[in-house]
Amino acid sequence: MYLLEAFVYGAVLALLSGTFLPLLYRNKNARKASFGLSLISSILLLVFAGTILYTGKEPAFPAFGFLPGLNFTLATDRLSAGFILLIAAVVPGVSIYSVEYIEHAKSEARKDLQTALTNLFILAMLLVVLAGNMVGFLFFWEIMSLSSLLLVLHNYSSEENKKAGFFYFVMTSLSTAFLFLGFISLFRLTGSAEFGQLEYPANTLTLPFLCLFIGFGIKAGIVPFHKWLPYAHPAAPSSISALMSGVMLKVAIYGFLRFLLSVSTPELWWGVLILIGGSLSALLGVIYALKESDIKRLLAYSSIENIGIILIGIGLYVIFKVEGLEALALLSLVGACFHAFNHALFKSLLFLCAGSIVHATGTRNIEAFGGLVKSMPSTSALFMIGSVSIAALPPTNGFAGELLLYQAFLQSSALTEPLLTVLLIIALSSFALTGALAAALFVKLFGITCLAIPRSEQSKLAEEVKKPMLLGPAMPAALCILTGLFSKQLLSLAGWNFEFPDLLLLGLLFGIIYAALFLIMRSKNPARISETWGCGIPSLTPSMEYSSAGFSEPLVMIFKGIYRTRIVHKPEYLDMQESLFKNGRVEIRLLRFFEEYLYTPPAQAIDNFSKLVSKLQNGKLDSYVLYAFIAVIILILATGGLV
Amino acid sequence: MNTSFLLFALLNPIFALLAAPLYMALIRKVKAYAQGRKGPRLFQVYYDLRKLLHKEVVYSSTSSWIMRFTPYLNLSALLIASLFVPLLFVPEPVGGFGHIIVFLYLLALERFFTALGGLDAGSAFGGMGSSRSMSLAAVIEPSMVVAFAALAFVLKSLNMHEMFALTASEVLPLSPTLVLVSISLFIILIVETGRLPVDNPATHLELTMINEAMILEQAGKNLALLELAHALKQLLLMGVLINTIFPIGLSTELDSGKIAVSAVLFLLKAGLLAVVIGLFESSLAKMRLFRLPAFYVMAFFFSALTILIEVFA
């Protein structure tokens, strides 16, 4: 069908012109038009992906010659259509939001650049998912990484953001390096750069698997490669955080699935490794999030948790597939993808709301919020929907996704291997713990941010944001509720008829009972408004309220093994021998386990090695002549040896 | 929808709602006797609820729509949850009603909004209650899920209607694995309803408050709704335990005589369980907050053991 492909070309064209428009015309209308174009492209993609998911057609695209011997090909199947749908679901909300949000950037040039880069970023993510071979995949992957890097660095003058940008750059380059390694080893095996079914014995695929797992893992933010997320998100604009967390992490998941699904015979330990990695990410992500009081960093940790949940689903898929339980394997795979889709919706919603809150109050510190439900009622209501969805409460979409995974876990009694059952019980309980901790986390986030008395002057003076910044998050919010209610119907539309509770029925019944209770209980005499009882103190002050740190204290006590603290001495001396003390700082802070034990040692080693090498570069001509001489001698000896 | 489920959807919630406060009172009575007091009459709890329903509602000036919304939401959630646990008879399952995970997450929904309601008034008590409640709930969650997973493993279904149709139809339902799960379910019942040694429902002391602290700022009919929801939750969890270990008499078909018998039998069995809970509470002191996870691990252990026995046997 020719028409279907036209939708993709249209979307790509719209995004491309959206990229160049603000750079060429450099005014507010061009920026508006640019976001309008990304909105149009997402509508086109929605139709395209929906049709493919429903009909199962796989349209063919002609190959594009890039360089001699290097072709880009585009291809779609149901997997990529699912992730295109994900992009198309997140982008509209972000575009509408950005129209207003971007105008708060510091200078005109930054506004134009940010608009252009946002479009480029969306385009790159789309093309990664559409890529039909490794060349295109890696090319667009790099564009995606670089455009997001520039967006993270949008506020490049701040020291903190520079550090965040550098951290992100190192991590994303590492990710690409591993991907290159993985794809090259695949290429050596197959002799082709196309993605195709890999009918090879699993032991020959060990190297590609490990490289791709690490490469995609870094980008998706799996523990222990997750540290760039809590740095990059607070630095990036909120609309970009929404795209990075909502879509870019899922693009990494897509890449990993693209490889994994093409392997006909995976090995059991792959599944076990993915499951353990997923459980660990989920649990540690949410545990770190609980301690966090920076709203965007908290959401970043929560993304790590959700990526963990998606990986749990993928791990289950591999395990069930190896064990020959095809139905359960499909259930877990659909559960993982569905959760990816849902997470894209509610996390972009939460990041957009967080952006509005940060914009209105001027701070990211949760301890300074409070009472926003009165000063920003609409944003708070949207934030509520996001919190309920991410806490996986029925009948929202967050619940529907986790329910699929629970079902996969609970039906695993068909497994014959007892040790696997033990593993699954452990994974199940950590999955349950994660879910409940996430609920506690979002009670804290919503409760401390939006409820009670404002804890600071900024929060008291906060004003509701303008319409586009409400309409933007309203779209994913509506989708969160709708995909939850219609989850059974949507899944069966896409061709998966699982035995799955009908949440629409549940939701309708909920509404009826609620309305009935409300009508029965309606009374004529109005409610009295009085003050909160403050133990006899005339009026309550914000300092009497529970704080964010106080709220998570019981859990911090329970998991105190994970939150270890470290005392750091930073003395300064007047002399080189360190005997005359000038001044110093001593701080007690949380032990940054992964950073201090996993990231710093190799970085330190590289640093030391570079110092060693830089000693050779002393700038004296005679020593360079000496190096050249030695090099020549070595060459002669080496070639002589060869001859 | 079939007639059996429609009838069930009508009868079961009403029965549960009417019976639920009685067992709050009965446990209180048993505890009073154990302490050498007489305690209030059994039906006092109904009079109290009626009194509350007619009193005016007082809201804190700092509170928002969350506080006004929570009581109705909680009772609605629990009324829907009462469609998941067969008390009078076991209907043919419809549309996922009876799914154990949905049931657990309906309880989570109630807890989530109760905790938000606790934070809403800005009182330190409410915040403390919310914080403790969510923390303890997080720690008990693995035990709960694994206990229900154990039920699912033993009874080979994810639907409580199917599960309990199976236990009720067996002549001698007491299998050793079900006894093991029941221990976990009992602990979960104690924890989820905020009883000793986890929380003390009888006091308003800061040190012991968890559940009571969250609803401290609620008044009038809203308080009545929240208390009803709490009582309903207790009854439903009692129902799960009773149907697992002692399902004798639970009707599996739509027959008015049999339904009446199973209603009476359930009231008696629940009464017995309430006496046991009362005695259990009287014999224990409240545990330190941070000792509680160890108590929960016990529940986890018994359910995990059940699954392992099912798998290895």
Tab-separated table of N, CA and C in Angstrom, chain A residues 373-374 384 387-388 391-394 399 402-403 406-407 410-413 418 421-422 425 428-429 432-433 436-437 439-440 442-443 446-447 451-453 501-502 505-506 509-510 513-514 517-518 521-523 525 527-533 535 540 544-546 550-551 554-555 557-558, chain B residues 1 53 56-66 68-69 72-73 75-77 79-80 83-84 95-97 99-102 105 108-109 112-113 115-116 119-125 127-128 130-131 134-135 138-139 141-142 145-146 149 153 158 217 221 225 290 300 307-308 311-312:
chain	number	residue	atom	x	y	z
A	373	VAL	N	-2.117	22.737	45.589
A	373	VAL	CA	-3.449	22.313	45.131
A	373	VAL	C	-4.415	23.505	45.157
A	374	LYS	N	-4.071	24.517	45.971
A	374	LYS	CA	-4.935	25.713	46.004
A	374	LYS	C	-4.460	26.763	45.007
A	384	MET	N	-1.868	14.797	40.003
A	384	MET	CA	-2.545	13.712	40.721
A	384	MET	C	-2.753	12.517	39.799
A	387	SER	N	0.414	10.758	39.294
A	387	SER	CA	0.855	10.034	40.481
A	387	SER	C	0.068	8.736	40.657
A	388	VAL	N	-1.240	8.824	40.423
A	388	VAL	CA	-2.065	7.624	40.580
A	388	VAL	C	-1.670	6.577	39.540
A	391	ALA	N	1.715	5.057	40.408
A	391	ALA	CA	1.619	4.184	41.571
A	391	ALA	C	0.840	2.913	41.233
A	392	ALA	N	0.457	2.770	39.965
A	392	ALA	CA	-0.208	1.566	39.464
A	392	ALA	C	-1.502	1.273	40.211
A	393	LEU	N	-2.338	2.303	40.364
A	393	LEU	CA	-3.616	2.063	41.029
A	393	LEU	C	-4.699	1.867	39.977
A	394	PRO	N	-5.611	0.925	40.205
A	394	PRO	CA	-6.680	0.725	39.225
A	394	PRO	C	-7.600	1.933	39.210
A	399	PHE	N	-1.582	0.536	36.183
A	399	PHE	CA	-2.041	-0.714	36.783
A	399	PHE	C	-2.175	-1.794	35.718
A	402	GLU	N	1.243	-3.322	34.830
A	402	GLU	CA	1.840	-4.170	35.859
A	402	GLU	C	1.011	-5.437	36.060
A	403	LEU	N	-0.295	-5.311	35.825
A	403	LEU	CA	-1.159	-6.481	35.975
A	403	LEU	C	-0.750	-7.592	35.013
A	406	TYR	N	2.215	-9.215	36.504
A	406	TYR	CA	1.819	-10.050	37.644
A	406	TYR	C	1.230	-11.368	37.166
A	407	GLN	N	0.391	-11.276	36.126
A	407	GLN	CA	-0.224	-12.500	35.623
A	407	GLN	C	0.822	-13.465	35.101
A	410	LEU	N	2.395	-15.064	38.142
A	410	LEU	CA	1.552	-15.961	38.937
A	410	LEU	C	1.186	-17.230	38.186
A	411	GLN	N	1.300	-17.187	36.857
A	411	GLN	CA	0.953	-18.403	36.121
A	411	GLN	C	2.178	-19.256	35.843
A	412	SER	N	3.287	-18.922	36.492
A	412	SER	CA	4.523	-19.629	36.177
A	412	SER	C	4.576	-20.995	36.853
A	413	SER	N	3.462	-21.460	37.418
A	413	SER	CA	3.493	-22.776	38.062
A	413	SER	C	3.768	-23.875	37.043
A	418	PRO	N	12.739	-26.308	39.511
A	418	PRO	CA	12.475	-25.730	40.836
A	418	PRO	C	13.313	-24.498	41.128
A	421	THR	N	11.821	-21.468	39.784
A	421	THR	CA	10.679	-21.006	40.579
A	421	THR	C	11.148	-20.177	41.755
A	422	VAL	N	12.233	-20.628	42.401
A	422	VAL	CA	12.776	-19.861	43.520
A	422	VAL	C	13.165	-18.462	43.039
A	425	ILE	N	10.099	-16.393	42.527
A	425	ILE	CA	9.472	-15.908	43.769
A	425	ILE	C	10.217	-14.686	44.266
A	428	LEU	N	9.411	-11.866	42.036
A	428	LEU	CA	8.027	-11.430	42.267
A	428	LEU	C	7.943	-10.580	43.522
A	429	SER	N	8.626	-11.024	44.591
A	429	SER	CA	8.498	-10.239	45.817
A	429	SER	C	9.204	-8.905	45.674
A	432	ALA	N	6.839	-6.740	43.800
A	432	ALA	CA	5.752	-6.249	44.652
A	432	ALA	C	6.254	-5.137	45.557
A	433	LEU	N	7.452	-5.330	46.105
A	433	LEU	CA	8.032	-4.314	46.990
A	433	LEU	C	8.224	-3.007	46.223
A	436	ALA	N	4.933	-1.198	45.810
A	436	ALA	CA	4.431	-0.557	47.020
A	436	ALA	C	5.300	0.631	47.408
A	437	LEU	N	6.598	0.528	47.177
A	437	LEU	CA	7.478	1.660	47.480
A	437	LEU	C	7.171	2.823	46.544
A	439	ALA	N	4.288	3.520	45.368
A	439	ALA	CA	3.078	4.157	45.900
A	439	ALA	C	3.450	5.102	47.040
A	440	ALA	N	4.335	4.641	47.936
A	440	ALA	CA	4.767	5.491	49.052
A	440	ALA	C	5.467	6.731	48.513
A	442	PHE	N	5.049	8.273	45.673
A	442	PHE	CA	4.185	9.280	45.061
A	442	PHE	C	3.174	9.854	46.033
A	443	VAL	N	2.897	9.164	47.133
A	443	VAL	CA	2.150	9.821	48.207
A	443	VAL	C	3.005	10.958	48.736
A	446	PHE	N	3.316	13.825	45.860
A	446	PHE	CA	2.106	14.623	45.689
A	446	PHE	C	1.731	15.305	46.998
A	447	GLY	N	1.787	14.566	48.086
A	447	GLY	CA	1.357	15.095	49.372
A	447	GLY	C	2.190	16.283	49.812
A	451	LEU	N	-0.163	19.409	48.827
A	451	LEU	CA	-1.129	19.518	49.918
A	451	LEU	C	-0.597	20.383	51.053
A	452	ALA	N	-1.478	20.610	52.027
A	452	ALA	CA	-1.158	21.328	53.266
A	452	ALA	C	-0.768	22.784	53.041
A	453	ILE	N	-0.037	23.351	54.005
A	453	ILE	CA	0.286	24.785	53.945
A	453	ILE	C	1.568	24.975	53.135
A	501	PRO	N	-8.612	-8.897	33.254
A	501	PRO	CA	-9.797	-8.266	33.823
A	501	PRO	C	-10.222	-7.052	33.012
A	502	ASP	N	-11.519	-6.876	32.911
A	502	ASP	CA	-12.057	-5.765	32.147
A	502	ASP	C	-12.089	-4.532	33.044
A	505	LEU	N	-15.285	-2.135	32.928
A	505	LEU	CA	-16.396	-2.537	33.789
A	505	LEU	C	-16.135	-2.069	35.213
A	506	LEU	N	-14.914	-2.311	35.651
A	506	LEU	CA	-14.517	-1.920	37.006
A	506	LEU	C	-14.648	-0.406	37.179
A	509	LEU	N	-18.299	0.763	37.213
A	509	LEU	CA	-18.921	0.406	38.481
A	509	LEU	C	-18.451	1.355	39.571
A	510	PHE	N	-17.174	1.685	39.495
A	510	PHE	CA	-16.585	2.606	40.454
A	510	PHE	C	-17.317	3.943	40.405
A	513	ILE	N	-20.925	3.594	41.815
A	513	ILE	CA	-20.990	3.480	43.271
A	513	ILE	C	-20.634	4.805	43.915
A	514	TYR	N	-19.606	5.466	43.348
A	514	TYR	CA	-19.176	6.744	43.915
A	514	TYR	C	-20.313	7.757	43.840
A	517	LEU	N	-23.088	6.855	46.318
A	517	LEU	CA	-22.719	7.187	47.693
A	517	LEU	C	-22.840	8.688	47.919
A	518	PHE	N	-22.383	9.430	46.913
A	518	PHE	CA	-22.367	10.882	47.033
A	518	PHE	C	-23.794	11.409	47.150
A	521	MET	N	-25.358	10.450	50.556
A	521	MET	CA	-24.777	11.124	51.698
A	521	MET	C	-24.941	12.642	51.653
A	522	ARG	N	-25.523	13.126	50.549
A	522	ARG	CA	-25.651	14.558	50.412
A	522	ARG	C	-26.505	15.119	51.547
A	523	SER	N	-26.044	16.141	52.208
A	523	SER	CA	-26.848	16.682	53.302
A	523	SER	C	-27.095	18.161	53.077
A	525	ASN	N	-27.275	20.669	55.473
A	525	ASN	CA	-26.477	21.642	56.216
A	525	ASN	C	-25.043	21.663	55.708
A	527	ALA	N	-20.964	22.185	55.337
A	527	ALA	CA	-19.862	21.788	56.208
A	527	ALA	C	-19.271	23.023	56.869
A	528	ARG	N	-18.712	22.829	58.053
A	528	ARG	CA	-18.087	23.937	58.753
A	528	ARG	C	-16.598	23.917	58.442
A	529	ILE	N	-16.026	25.091	58.298
A	529	ILE	CA	-14.593	25.190	58.052
A	529	ILE	C	-13.928	25.646	59.339
A	530	SER	N	-12.924	24.909	59.758
A	530	SER	CA	-12.251	25.284	60.989
A	530	SER	C	-10.767	25.047	60.828
A	531	GLU	N	-10.024	25.389	61.837
A	531	GLU	CA	-8.585	25.198	61.710
A	531	GLU	C	-8.160	23.788	62.083
A	532	THR	N	-7.027	23.361	61.532
A	532	THR	CA	-6.465	22.078	61.919
A	532	THR	C	-6.039	22.160	63.381
A	533	TRP	N	-6.308	21.088	64.101
A	533	TRP	CA	-5.951	21.097	65.521
A	533	TRP	C	-4.431	21.042	65.662
A	535	CYS	N	-2.588	20.992	68.634
A	535	CYS	CA	-2.215	20.697	70.019
A	535	CYS	C	-2.316	21.948	70.893
A	540	LEU	N	-1.395	26.861	62.950
A	540	LEU	CA	-0.369	25.955	62.449
A	540	LEU	C	0.622	26.721	61.571
A	544	MET	N	5.588	23.079	61.279
A	544	MET	CA	5.004	21.993	62.057
A	544	MET	C	4.572	20.836	61.168
A	545	GLU	N	4.580	21.058	59.870
A	545	GLU	CA	4.101	20.012	58.968
A	545	GLU	C	5.140	18.916	58.810
A	546	TYR	N	4.666	17.810	58.276
A	546	TYR	CA	5.607	16.758	57.941
A	546	TYR	C	6.385	17.187	56.696
A	550	GLY	N	11.137	13.859	56.389
A	550	GLY	CA	10.462	13.186	57.491
A	550	GLY	C	9.578	12.070	56.998
A	551	PHE	N	8.927	12.315	55.866
A	551	PHE	CA	8.018	11.312	55.336
A	551	PHE	C	8.738	10.022	54.992
A	554	PRO	N	10.975	6.599	57.936
A	554	PRO	CA	10.825	5.185	58.318
A	554	PRO	C	11.434	4.233	57.288
A	555	LEU	N	11.214	4.542	55.997
A	555	LEU	CA	11.760	3.656	54.963
A	555	LEU	C	13.269	3.757	54.903
A	557	MET	N	15.108	4.275	57.436
A	557	MET	CA	15.577	3.456	58.554
A	557	MET	C	15.552	1.974	58.198
A	558	ILE	N	14.467	1.558	57.543
A	558	ILE	CA	14.334	0.137	57.214
A	558	ILE	C	15.411	-0.287	56.214
B	1	MET	N	-22.717	-10.742	31.565
B	1	MET	CA	-23.273	-10.817	32.929
B	1	MET	C	-24.327	-11.924	33.015
B	53	LEU	N	-23.089	9.810	61.150
B	53	LEU	CA	-23.689	10.131	59.847
B	53	LEU	C	-24.588	11.358	59.937
B	56	GLU	N	-22.549	17.206	61.712
B	56	GLU	CA	-22.049	18.082	60.654
B	56	GLU	C	-20.575	17.741	60.369
B	57	VAL	N	-20.163	18.028	59.146
B	57	VAL	CA	-18.782	17.766	58.757
B	57	VAL	C	-17.951	19.018	59.030
B	58	VAL	N	-16.775	18.828	59.590
B	58	VAL	CA	-15.873	19.958	59.799
B	58	VAL	C	-14.619	19.712	58.980
B	59	TYR	N	-14.282	20.685	58.142
B	59	TYR	CA	-13.047	20.569	57.369
B	59	TYR	C	-12.028	21.552	57.895
B	60	SER	N	-10.785	21.175	57.793
B	60	SER	CA	-9.725	22.112	58.138
B	60	SER	C	-9.607	23.152	57.032
B	61	SER	N	-9.253	24.379	57.414
B	61	SER	CA	-9.161	25.428	56.392
B	61	SER	C	-7.991	25.184	55.446
B	62	THR	N	-7.025	24.377	55.863
B	62	THR	CA	-5.905	24.092	54.961
B	62	THR	C	-6.228	22.957	53.999
B	63	SER	N	-7.291	22.220	54.273
B	63	SER	CA	-7.509	21.003	53.483
B	63	SER	C	-8.090	21.347	52.115
B	64	SER	N	-8.011	20.377	51.197
B	64	SER	CA	-8.443	20.605	49.820
B	64	SER	C	-9.481	19.559	49.436
B	65	TRP	N	-9.710	19.432	48.150
B	65	TRP	CA	-10.685	18.442	47.678
B	65	TRP	C	-10.285	17.017	48.014
B	66	ILE	N	-8.998	16.764	48.232
B	66	ILE	CA	-8.554	15.406	48.546
B	66	ILE	C	-9.318	14.876	49.758
B	68	ARG	N	-12.168	15.822	50.924
B	68	ARG	CA	-13.609	15.663	50.689
B	68	ARG	C	-13.894	14.461	49.814
B	69	PHE	N	-12.918	14.076	49.039
B	69	PHE	CA	-13.072	13.071	47.986
B	69	PHE	C	-12.752	11.686	48.547
B	72	TYR	N	-15.497	8.999	50.181
B	72	TYR	CA	-16.362	8.346	49.188
B	72	TYR	C	-15.560	7.369	48.351
B	73	LEU	N	-14.368	7.801	47.958
B	73	LEU	CA	-13.535	6.945	47.122
B	73	LEU	C	-13.178	5.653	47.852
B	75	LEU	N	-14.714	4.121	50.365
B	75	LEU	CA	-15.821	3.181	50.534
B	75	LEU	C	-16.188	2.563	49.188
B	76	SER	N	-16.138	3.361	48.102
B	76	SER	CA	-16.430	2.785	46.779
B	76	SER	C	-15.437	1.680	46.457
B	77	ALA	N	-14.161	1.936	46.719
B	77	ALA	CA	-13.136	0.931	46.408
B	77	ALA	C	-13.404	-0.345	47.181
B	79	LEU	N	-16.276	-1.328	48.456
B	79	LEU	CA	-17.514	-1.978	48.016
B	79	LEU	C	-17.244	-2.793	46.764
B	80	ILE	N	-16.410	-2.263	45.880
B	80	ILE	CA	-16.057	-3.045	44.688
B	80	ILE	C	-15.242	-4.258	45.103
B	83	LEU	N	-16.964	-7.359	45.891
B	83	LEU	CA	-17.420	-8.240	44.809
B	83	LEU	C	-16.390	-9.324	44.516
B	84	PHE	N	-15.244	-9.218	45.137
B	84	PHE	CA	-14.147	-10.134	44.815
B	84	PHE	C	-14.100	-11.321	45.767
B	95	GLY	N	-15.872	-10.942	34.003
B	95	GLY	CA	-15.063	-9.767	33.704
B	95	GLY	C	-13.926	-9.488	34.656
B	96	GLY	N	-13.320	-10.522	35.195
B	96	GLY	CA	-12.147	-10.295	36.023
B	96	GLY	C	-12.470	-9.961	37.465
B	97	PHE	N	-13.769	-9.941	37.853
B	97	PHE	CA	-14.065	-9.741	39.264
B	97	PHE	C	-13.636	-10.990	40.021
B	99	HIS	N	-10.261	-11.295	40.593
B	99	HIS	CA	-8.830	-11.384	40.309
B	99	HIS	C	-8.032	-10.931	41.535
B	100	ILE	N	-7.089	-11.763	41.991
B	100	ILE	CA	-6.424	-11.459	43.257
B	100	ILE	C	-5.600	-10.178	43.198
B	101	ILE	N	-4.951	-9.923	42.054
B	101	ILE	CA	-4.105	-8.729	42.001
B	101	ILE	C	-4.966	-7.461	41.991
B	102	VAL	N	-6.078	-7.530	41.271
B	102	VAL	CA	-6.973	-6.369	41.266
B	102	VAL	C	-7.462	-6.119	42.690
B	105	TYR	N	-4.782	-4.471	44.704
B	105	TYR	CA	-4.548	-3.075	44.319
B	105	TYR	C	-5.733	-2.177	44.644
B	108	ALA	N	-4.778	-1.195	47.887
B	108	ALA	CA	-3.699	-0.207	47.775
B	108	ALA	C	-4.264	1.166	47.446
B	109	LEU	N	-5.308	1.175	46.602
B	109	LEU	CA	-5.955	2.439	46.229
B	109	LEU	C	-6.512	3.119	47.468
B	112	PHE	N	-3.636	4.489	49.534
B	112	PHE	CA	-3.013	5.658	48.885
B	112	PHE	C	-3.792	6.921	49.226
B	113	PHE	N	-5.110	6.851	49.077
B	113	PHE	CA	-5.887	8.066	49.292
B	113	PHE	C	-6.057	8.373	50.772
B	115	ALA	N	-3.744	7.928	52.919
B	115	ALA	CA	-2.474	8.562	53.267
B	115	ALA	C	-2.443	10.003	52.776
B	116	LEU	N	-2.952	10.241	51.563
B	116	LEU	CA	-3.002	11.619	51.069
B	116	LEU	C	-3.925	12.456	51.935
B	119	LEU	N	-2.209	13.723	54.887
B	119	LEU	CA	-1.290	14.849	54.684
B	119	LEU	C	-2.034	16.155	54.430
B	120	ASP	N	-3.297	16.032	54.034
B	120	ASP	CA	-4.010	17.186	53.492
B	120	ASP	C	-4.200	18.309	54.504
B	121	ALA	N	-4.486	17.967	55.764
B	121	ALA	CA	-4.804	19.016	56.724
B	121	ALA	C	-3.561	19.743	57.213
B	122	GLY	N	-2.402	19.187	56.938
B	122	GLY	CA	-1.175	19.860	57.338
B	122	GLY	C	-0.808	19.621	58.789
B	123	SER	N	-1.535	18.714	59.444
B	123	SER	CA	-1.194	18.417	60.834
B	123	SER	C	-0.038	17.426	60.875
B	124	ALA	N	0.825	17.571	61.871
B	124	ALA	CA	1.967	16.664	61.954
B	124	ALA	C	1.515	15.236	62.223
B	125	PHE	N	0.402	15.083	62.941
B	125	PHE	CA	-0.085	13.722	63.227
B	125	PHE	C	-0.452	12.999	61.947
B	127	GLY	N	0.539	13.590	58.921
B	127	GLY	CA	1.728	13.287	58.136
B	127	GLY	C	2.446	12.070	58.675
B	128	MET	N	2.531	12.010	60.004
B	128	MET	CA	3.217	10.879	60.620
B	128	MET	C	2.479	9.575	60.310
B	130	SER	N	0.515	8.961	57.754
B	130	SER	CA	0.657	8.624	56.337
B	130	SER	C	2.016	8.001	56.090
B	131	SER	N	3.034	8.648	56.639
B	131	SER	CA	4.384	8.174	56.406
B	131	SER	C	4.546	6.739	56.914
B	134	MET	N	2.332	4.164	54.841
B	134	MET	CA	2.851	3.811	53.529
B	134	MET	C	4.145	3.002	53.653
B	135	SER	N	4.962	3.335	54.655
B	135	SER	CA	6.212	2.594	54.820
B	135	SER	C	5.935	1.143	55.180
B	138	ALA	N	4.490	-0.789	52.391
B	138	ALA	CA	5.488	-1.172	51.388
B	138	ALA	C	6.209	-2.436	51.821
B	139	VAL	N	6.481	-2.548	53.110
B	139	VAL	CA	7.249	-3.698	53.555
B	139	VAL	C	6.396	-4.964	53.589
B	141	GLU	N	3.940	-5.542	51.503
B	141	GLU	CA	3.447	-5.873	50.159
B	141	GLU	C	4.036	-7.172	49.575
B	142	PRO	N	5.366	-7.396	49.652
B	142	PRO	CA	5.876	-8.652	49.103
B	142	PRO	C	5.224	-9.860	49.765
B	145	VAL	N	1.662	-10.228	48.335
B	145	VAL	CA	1.606	-10.741	46.966
B	145	VAL	C	2.031	-12.203	46.931
B	146	VAL	N	3.080	-12.529	47.688
B	146	VAL	CA	3.538	-13.912	47.656
B	146	VAL	C	2.506	-14.825	48.316
B	149	ALA	N	0.006	-15.300	45.771
B	149	ALA	CA	0.599	-16.139	44.728
B	149	ALA	C	0.582	-17.588	45.172
B	153	PHE	N	-0.975	-20.681	43.343
B	153	PHE	CA	-0.214	-21.882	42.995
B	153	PHE	C	-0.953	-23.127	43.469
B	158	LEU	N	-6.258	-17.598	39.242
B	158	LEU	CA	-5.975	-16.250	39.728
B	158	LEU	C	-7.238	-15.590	40.227
B	217	GLU	N	-8.326	14.182	61.315
B	217	GLU	CA	-8.969	15.443	60.947
B	217	GLU	C	-10.323	15.233	60.287
B	221	LYS	N	-19.985	12.586	58.804
B	221	LYS	CA	-20.302	11.469	57.914
B	221	LYS	C	-19.048	10.958	57.194
B	225	LEU	N	-17.908	7.122	56.960
B	225	LEU	CA	-17.617	6.383	55.727
B	225	LEU	C	-16.246	5.717	55.820
B	290	PHE	N	10.312	-0.374	64.079
B	290	PHE	CA	11.340	-0.929	63.195
B	290	PHE	C	11.594	-2.401	63.429
B	300	PHE	N	5.963	-13.820	54.970
B	300	PHE	CA	6.621	-14.092	53.702
B	300	PHE	C	7.143	-15.518	53.678
B	307	ILE	N	4.726	-22.187	48.295
B	307	ILE	CA	4.998	-22.278	46.862
B	307	ILE	C	6.055	-23.340	46.605
B	308	LEU	N	7.095	-23.348	47.439
B	308	LEU	CA	8.170	-24.305	47.230
B	308	LEU	C	7.646	-25.725	47.376
B	311	VAL	N	5.831	-26.689	44.350
B	311	VAL	CA	6.676	-26.903	43.181
B	311	VAL	C	7.471	-28.197	43.306
B	312	PHE	N	8.044	-28.405	44.491
B	312	PHE	CA	8.926	-29.559	44.637
B	312	PHE	C	8.141	-30.852	44.815
